[in-house]
mmCIF file of C-alpha atoms in Angstrom:
data_model
loop_
_atom_site.group_PDB
_atom_site.id
_atom_site.type_symbol
_atom_site.label_atom_id
_atom_site.label_comp_id
_atom_site.label_asym_id
_atom_site.label_seq_id
_atom_site.Cartn_x
_atom_site.Cartn_y
_atom_site.Cartn_z
ATOM 1 C CA MET E 1 31.870 -44.764 47.816
ATOM 2 C CA THR E 2 32.379 -44.904 51.541
ATOM 3 C CA LYS E 3 34.974 -42.130 51.545
ATOM 4 C CA ALA E 4 34.047 -38.430 51.823
ATOM 5 C CA PRO E 5 32.577 -36.745 48.713
ATOM 6 C CA ILE E 6 35.593 -34.482 48.355
ATOM 7 C CA ALA E 7 37.827 -33.910 45.306
ATOM 8 C CA VAL E 8 41.217 -32.728 46.481
ATOM 9 C CA ALA E 9 42.808 -30.307 44.004
ATOM 10 C CA LEU E 10 46.366 -31.481 43.290
ATOM 11 C CA ASP E 11 47.627 -28.043 42.347
ATOM 12 C CA GLY E 12 51.154 -28.444 43.639
ATOM 13 C CA PRO E 13 54.514 -26.990 42.550
ATOM 14 C CA ASP E 14 55.953 -30.335 41.448
ATOM 15 C CA LEU E 15 55.231 -34.015 40.944
ATOM 16 C CA ASP E 16 56.790 -35.077 44.265
ATOM 17 C CA THR E 17 54.468 -32.712 46.160
ATOM 18 C CA ILE E 18 51.300 -33.921 44.512
ATOM 19 C CA ARG E 19 52.399 -37.539 45.016
ATOM 20 C CA ARG E 20 52.875 -36.806 48.740
ATOM 21 C CA TRP E 21 49.484 -35.103 48.961
ATOM 22 C CA SER E 22 47.813 -37.962 47.119
ATOM 23 C CA ARG E 23 49.214 -40.602 49.479
ATOM 24 C CA ALA E 24 48.116 -38.501 52.471
ATOM 25 C CA VAL E 25 44.547 -37.804 51.495
ATOM 26 C CA ALA E 26 43.577 -40.856 49.364
ATOM 27 C CA PRO E 27 42.343 -42.842 52.372
ATOM 28 C CA HIS E 28 39.840 -40.131 53.252
ATOM 29 C CA VAL E 29 38.459 -38.743 49.985
ATOM 30 C CA SER E 30 36.698 -40.196 46.941
ATOM 31 C CA THR E 31 38.367 -38.118 44.190
ATOM 32 C CA LEU E 32 41.620 -36.476 43.201
ATOM 33 C CA LYS E 33 41.592 -33.537 40.785
ATOM 34 C CA VAL E 34 44.326 -32.903 38.239
ATOM 35 C CA GLY E 35 43.977 -29.348 37.018
ATOM 36 C CA LEU E 36 45.294 -27.442 33.981
ATOM 37 C CA GLU E 37 48.514 -26.207 35.581
ATOM 38 C CA THR E 38 49.501 -29.633 36.852
ATOM 39 C CA TYR E 39 48.510 -31.438 33.662
ATOM 40 C CA LEU E 40 50.380 -29.051 31.405
ATOM 41 C CA ARG E 41 53.526 -29.407 33.518
ATOM 42 C CA ASP E 42 53.417 -33.135 34.383
ATOM 43 C CA GLY E 43 51.114 -34.703 31.809
ATOM 44 C CA ALA E 44 50.491 -38.412 32.119
ATOM 45 C CA ALA E 45 52.740 -38.586 35.168
ATOM 46 C CA ALA E 46 50.184 -36.575 37.171
ATOM 47 C CA VAL E 47 47.403 -38.904 36.058
ATOM 48 C CA ASP E 48 49.573 -41.879 37.161
ATOM 49 C CA VAL E 49 49.641 -40.400 40.666
ATOM 50 C CA VAL E 50 45.877 -40.659 40.801
ATOM 51 C CA SER E 51 45.866 -44.086 39.179
ATOM 52 C CA ALA E 52 48.143 -45.362 41.903
ATOM 53 C CA SER E 53 45.467 -44.489 44.477
ATOM 54 C CA ASP E 54 41.968 -45.920 44.813
ATOM 55 C CA CYS E 55 40.408 -42.511 44.089
ATOM 56 C CA ARG E 56 38.444 -41.374 41.056
ATOM 57 C CA LEU E 57 40.250 -39.201 38.472
ATOM 58 C CA PHE E 58 38.820 -35.716 37.988
ATOM 59 C CA LEU E 59 40.633 -34.272 34.929
ATOM 60 C CA ASP E 60 39.926 -30.543 35.144
ATOM 61 C CA LEU E 61 41.086 -29.171 31.771
ATOM 62 C CA LYS E 62 38.117 -26.887 31.108
ATOM 63 C CA LEU E 63 38.165 -27.485 27.315
ATOM 64 C CA HIS E 64 36.720 -24.594 25.316
ATOM 65 C CA ASP E 65 37.177 -24.587 21.519
ATOM 66 C CA ILE E 66 35.361 -25.452 18.347
ATOM 67 C CA PRO E 67 33.529 -28.815 18.504
ATOM 68 C CA ASN E 68 35.990 -30.630 16.280
ATOM 69 C CA THR E 69 38.962 -29.570 18.337
ATOM 70 C CA VAL E 70 37.268 -30.489 21.624
ATOM 71 C CA ALA E 71 36.347 -33.879 20.200
ATOM 72 C CA GLY E 72 39.993 -34.468 19.299
ATOM 73 C CA ALA E 73 41.145 -33.314 22.741
ATOM 74 C CA ALA E 74 38.679 -35.723 24.360
ATOM 75 C CA ARG E 75 39.968 -38.564 22.241
ATOM 76 C CA SER E 76 43.527 -37.721 23.220
ATOM 77 C CA ILE E 77 42.840 -38.336 26.928
ATOM 78 C CA ALA E 78 40.339 -41.208 26.540
ATOM 79 C CA HIS E 79 42.958 -43.770 27.567
ATOM 80 C CA PHE E 80 43.129 -42.156 31.032
ATOM 81 C CA ALA E 81 39.445 -43.134 31.548
ATOM 82 C CA PRO E 82 38.702 -40.167 33.787
ATOM 83 C CA THR E 83 35.523 -40.242 35.855
ATOM 84 C CA TYR E 84 35.128 -36.520 35.167
ATOM 85 C CA LEU E 85 36.435 -34.259 32.376
ATOM 86 C CA THR E 86 35.568 -30.561 32.425
ATOM 87 C CA VAL E 87 34.539 -28.420 29.475
ATOM 88 C CA HIS E 88 33.255 -24.853 29.536
ATOM 89 C CA ALA E 89 29.476 -24.681 29.159
ATOM 90 C CA LEU E 90 30.021 -21.323 27.412
ATOM 91 C CA GLY E 91 31.436 -23.320 24.495
ATOM 92 C CA GLY E 92 27.883 -24.240 23.542
ATOM 93 C CA ALA E 93 25.761 -27.322 22.994
ATOM 94 C CA ASP E 94 27.588 -28.682 19.923
ATOM 95 C CA MET E 95 30.926 -28.514 21.694
ATOM 96 C CA ILE E 96 29.606 -30.311 24.788
ATOM 97 C CA THR E 97 28.012 -32.988 22.628
ATOM 98 C CA ALA E 98 31.240 -33.483 20.749
ATOM 99 C CA ALA E 99 33.091 -34.257 23.991
ATOM 100 C CA ALA E 100 30.283 -36.473 25.318
ATOM 101 C CA ASN E 101 30.198 -38.510 22.111
ATOM 102 C CA GLU E 102 33.922 -39.225 22.356
ATOM 103 C CA LEU E 103 33.792 -40.235 26.041
ATOM 104 C CA PRO E 104 30.658 -42.265 26.678
ATOM 105 C CA ASN E 105 32.067 -43.751 29.884
ATOM 106 C CA THR E 106 33.191 -40.412 31.345
ATOM 107 C CA ARG E 107 30.998 -37.843 32.944
ATOM 108 C CA VAL E 108 31.661 -34.855 30.732
ATOM 109 C CA THR E 109 31.399 -32.041 33.231
ATOM 110 C CA ALA E 110 30.227 -28.589 32.172
ATOM 111 C CA VAL E 111 31.639 -25.639 34.028
ATOM 112 C CA THR E 112 29.025 -22.918 34.303
ATOM 113 C CA ILE E 113 30.382 -19.673 35.811
ATOM 114 C CA LEU E 114 33.806 -19.627 37.432
ATOM 115 C CA THR E 115 33.710 -19.138 41.174
ATOM 116 C CA SER E 116 36.283 -16.333 40.859
ATOM 117 C CA MET E 117 33.636 -14.245 39.039
ATOM 118 C CA ASP E 118 30.747 -12.192 40.462
ATOM 119 C CA ASP E 119 27.941 -10.210 38.834
ATOM 120 C CA VAL E 120 30.205 -7.204 38.249
ATOM 121 C CA ALA E 121 32.802 -9.387 36.457
ATOM 122 C CA LEU E 122 30.088 -10.975 34.343
ATOM 123 C CA ARG E 123 28.786 -7.606 33.213
ATOM 124 C CA SER E 124 32.291 -6.588 32.192
ATOM 125 C CA ILE E 125 32.326 -9.423 29.619
ATOM 126 C CA GLY E 126 28.792 -8.747 28.380
ATOM 127 C CA ILE E 127 26.798 -11.234 30.485
ATOM 128 C CA HIS E 128 24.000 -9.234 32.112
ATOM 129 C CA ASP E 129 22.316 -12.163 33.873
ATOM 130 C CA THR E 130 23.165 -12.635 37.539
ATOM 131 C CA ALA E 131 25.648 -15.398 38.209
ATOM 132 C CA LEU E 132 22.755 -17.468 39.514
ATOM 133 C CA ASP E 133 20.592 -17.041 36.435
ATOM 134 C CA ALA E 134 23.515 -17.583 34.062
ATOM 135 C CA ALA E 135 24.635 -20.766 35.885
ATOM 136 C CA VAL E 136 21.124 -22.270 35.862
ATOM 137 C CA ARG E 137 20.686 -21.509 32.159
ATOM 138 C CA LEU E 138 24.064 -22.966 31.246
ATOM 139 C CA ALA E 139 23.470 -26.040 33.347
ATOM 140 C CA LYS E 140 20.207 -26.809 31.560
ATOM 141 C CA LEU E 141 21.833 -26.289 28.174
ATOM 142 C CA ALA E 142 24.802 -28.520 29.073
ATOM 143 C CA VAL E 143 22.691 -31.404 30.365
ATOM 144 C CA GLY E 144 20.563 -31.231 27.274
ATOM 145 C CA ALA E 145 23.726 -31.508 25.177
ATOM 146 C CA GLY E 146 24.974 -34.624 26.974
ATOM 147 C CA ALA E 147 26.865 -33.404 30.033
ATOM 148 C CA ARG E 148 26.443 -35.742 32.978
ATOM 149 C CA ALA E 149 27.961 -33.471 35.612
ATOM 150 C CA ILE E 150 27.921 -29.716 36.269
ATOM 151 C CA VAL E 151 30.400 -27.487 38.024
ATOM 152 C CA CYS E 152 28.815 -24.574 39.805
ATOM 153 C CA SER E 153 29.420 -22.420 42.848
ATOM 154 C CA PRO E 154 27.790 -23.496 46.115
ATOM 155 C CA GLN E 155 25.570 -20.479 45.869
ATOM 156 C CA GLU E 156 23.880 -21.895 42.723
ATOM 157 C CA VAL E 157 23.835 -25.594 43.535
ATOM 158 C CA ALA E 158 20.337 -25.686 45.082
ATOM 159 C CA ALA E 159 18.773 -23.884 42.101
ATOM 160 C CA ILE E 160 20.533 -26.171 39.596
ATOM 161 C CA ARG E 161 19.633 -29.328 41.593
ATOM 162 C CA ALA E 162 16.011 -28.241 41.234
ATOM 163 C CA VAL E 163 16.163 -28.277 37.429
ATOM 164 C CA VAL E 164 18.361 -31.259 36.590
ATOM 165 C CA SER E 165 17.825 -34.950 37.274
ATOM 166 C CA ASP E 166 19.302 -36.754 40.247
ATOM 167 C CA ASP E 167 21.703 -38.740 38.056
ATOM 168 C CA VAL E 168 23.512 -35.498 37.056
ATOM 169 C CA HIS E 169 26.426 -34.987 39.462
ATOM 170 C CA LEU E 170 26.788 -31.441 40.825
ATOM 171 C CA ILE E 171 30.322 -30.438 41.727
ATOM 172 C CA THR E 172 31.088 -27.349 43.750
ATOM 173 C CA PRO E 173 34.418 -25.575 43.963
ATOM 174 C CA GLY E 174 34.660 -22.464 46.046
ATOM 175 C CA VAL E 175 33.959 -24.292 49.298
ATOM 176 C CA ARG E 176 35.850 -23.155 52.369
ATOM 177 C CA PRO E 177 35.605 -24.514 55.934
ATOM 178 C CA ALA E 178 34.374 -21.863 58.342
ATOM 179 C CA GLY E 179 37.133 -19.416 59.115
ATOM 180 C CA SER E 180 39.270 -20.265 56.072
ATOM 181 C CA ASP E 181 40.771 -17.665 53.786
ATOM 182 C CA ALA E 182 38.567 -17.175 50.688
ATOM 183 C CA GLY E 183 41.641 -16.638 48.511
ATOM 184 C CA ASP E 184 40.639 -15.700 44.932
ATOM 185 C CA GLN E 185 37.162 -17.210 45.282
ATOM 186 C CA LYS E 186 34.142 -14.908 45.408
ATOM 187 C CA ARG E 187 31.016 -17.075 45.456
ATOM 188 C CA ILE E 188 31.735 -19.415 48.349
ATOM 189 C CA ALA E 189 30.096 -21.470 51.106
ATOM 190 C CA THR E 190 31.109 -24.147 53.588
ATOM 191 C CA PRO E 191 31.354 -27.747 52.332
ATOM 192 C CA GLN E 192 28.553 -28.722 54.727
ATOM 193 C CA GLN E 193 26.214 -26.138 53.201
ATOM 194 C CA ALA E 194 27.128 -27.212 49.645
ATOM 195 C CA ILE E 195 26.315 -30.875 50.369
ATOM 196 C CA ALA E 196 23.076 -29.913 52.178
ATOM 197 C CA ASP E 197 22.025 -27.869 49.119
ATOM 198 C CA GLY E 198 22.465 -30.839 46.766
ATOM 199 C CA ALA E 199 26.110 -31.085 45.770
ATOM 200 C CA ASP E 200 27.454 -34.587 45.077
ATOM 201 C CA LEU E 201 31.131 -33.618 45.271
ATOM 202 C CA VAL E 202 32.982 -30.619 46.756
ATOM 203 C CA VAL E 203 36.336 -29.501 45.444
ATOM 204 C CA ILE E 204 38.832 -28.456 48.084
ATOM 205 C CA GLY E 205 42.404 -27.426 47.569
ATOM 206 C CA ARG E 206 44.338 -25.144 49.852
ATOM 207 C CA PRO E 207 42.369 -25.781 53.086
ATOM 208 C CA ILE E 208 43.620 -29.396 52.793
ATOM 209 C CA THR E 209 46.864 -29.228 50.823
ATOM 210 C CA GLY E 210 48.009 -26.102 52.602
ATOM 211 C CA ALA E 211 47.450 -27.611 56.028
ATOM 212 C CA ALA E 212 50.354 -28.716 58.191
ATOM 213 C CA ASP E 213 48.855 -32.223 58.105
ATOM 214 C CA PRO E 214 46.854 -32.709 54.865
ATOM 215 C CA ALA E 215 45.693 -36.188 55.931
ATOM 216 C CA ALA E 216 44.225 -34.859 59.198
ATOM 217 C CA ALA E 217 42.640 -31.932 57.397
ATOM 218 C CA ALA E 218 41.008 -34.228 54.810
ATOM 219 C CA ALA E 219 39.806 -36.578 57.555
ATOM 220 C CA SER E 220 38.371 -33.723 59.629
ATOM 221 C CA ILE E 221 36.477 -32.107 56.755
ATOM 222 C CA GLY E 222 35.305 -35.487 55.574
ATOM 223 C CA ALA E 223 33.952 -36.393 59.015
ATOM 224 C CA SER E 224 32.037 -33.088 59.107
ATOM 225 C CA LEU E 225 30.166 -34.197 55.995
#
């Protein structure tokens, strides 16, 4: 891809808004991400927005259920042919394998630890590893189970890049250009730092879609990479 390694999160209030964002940023970024909120509201119509562009489809549904159910869910979206489909690594190896077996041409993408969580939040749900240790452990498990991409915070990407092969794509949400509001993200870094540490793709939402000119914001961040 010659466009910037950015996945723009199409988390808009309605289909017209995400269509407008898509048209604005598609010339500048490689990937458009349809998340759970947008998919549950707009369904296939949201995917059609991405299909109308020349960007890759990142279907961010974060599946997490028993293996049989996740396999069925993966089959139900196979016709969209997403480049990436997310599942929660915490669902375990059998669940990840079930999704990967159903979608051999998609990079099943294992989410390690959500970027909205820190070590205190992890302890509150019984995970006593640091976020770094937990993310590395889950990444290794997921790749061994058939995941071909990993979602991790920019603070863990270098450690995970050191333990997985180069053909595994590392995707980092929680990136914020210098001076941007962190919002509900806790483990963050700049997009430049994430790429330098080994990320293949950075996920950016509000710093682009919330800008007065999303196209200019996407182009500016892309040029900085």
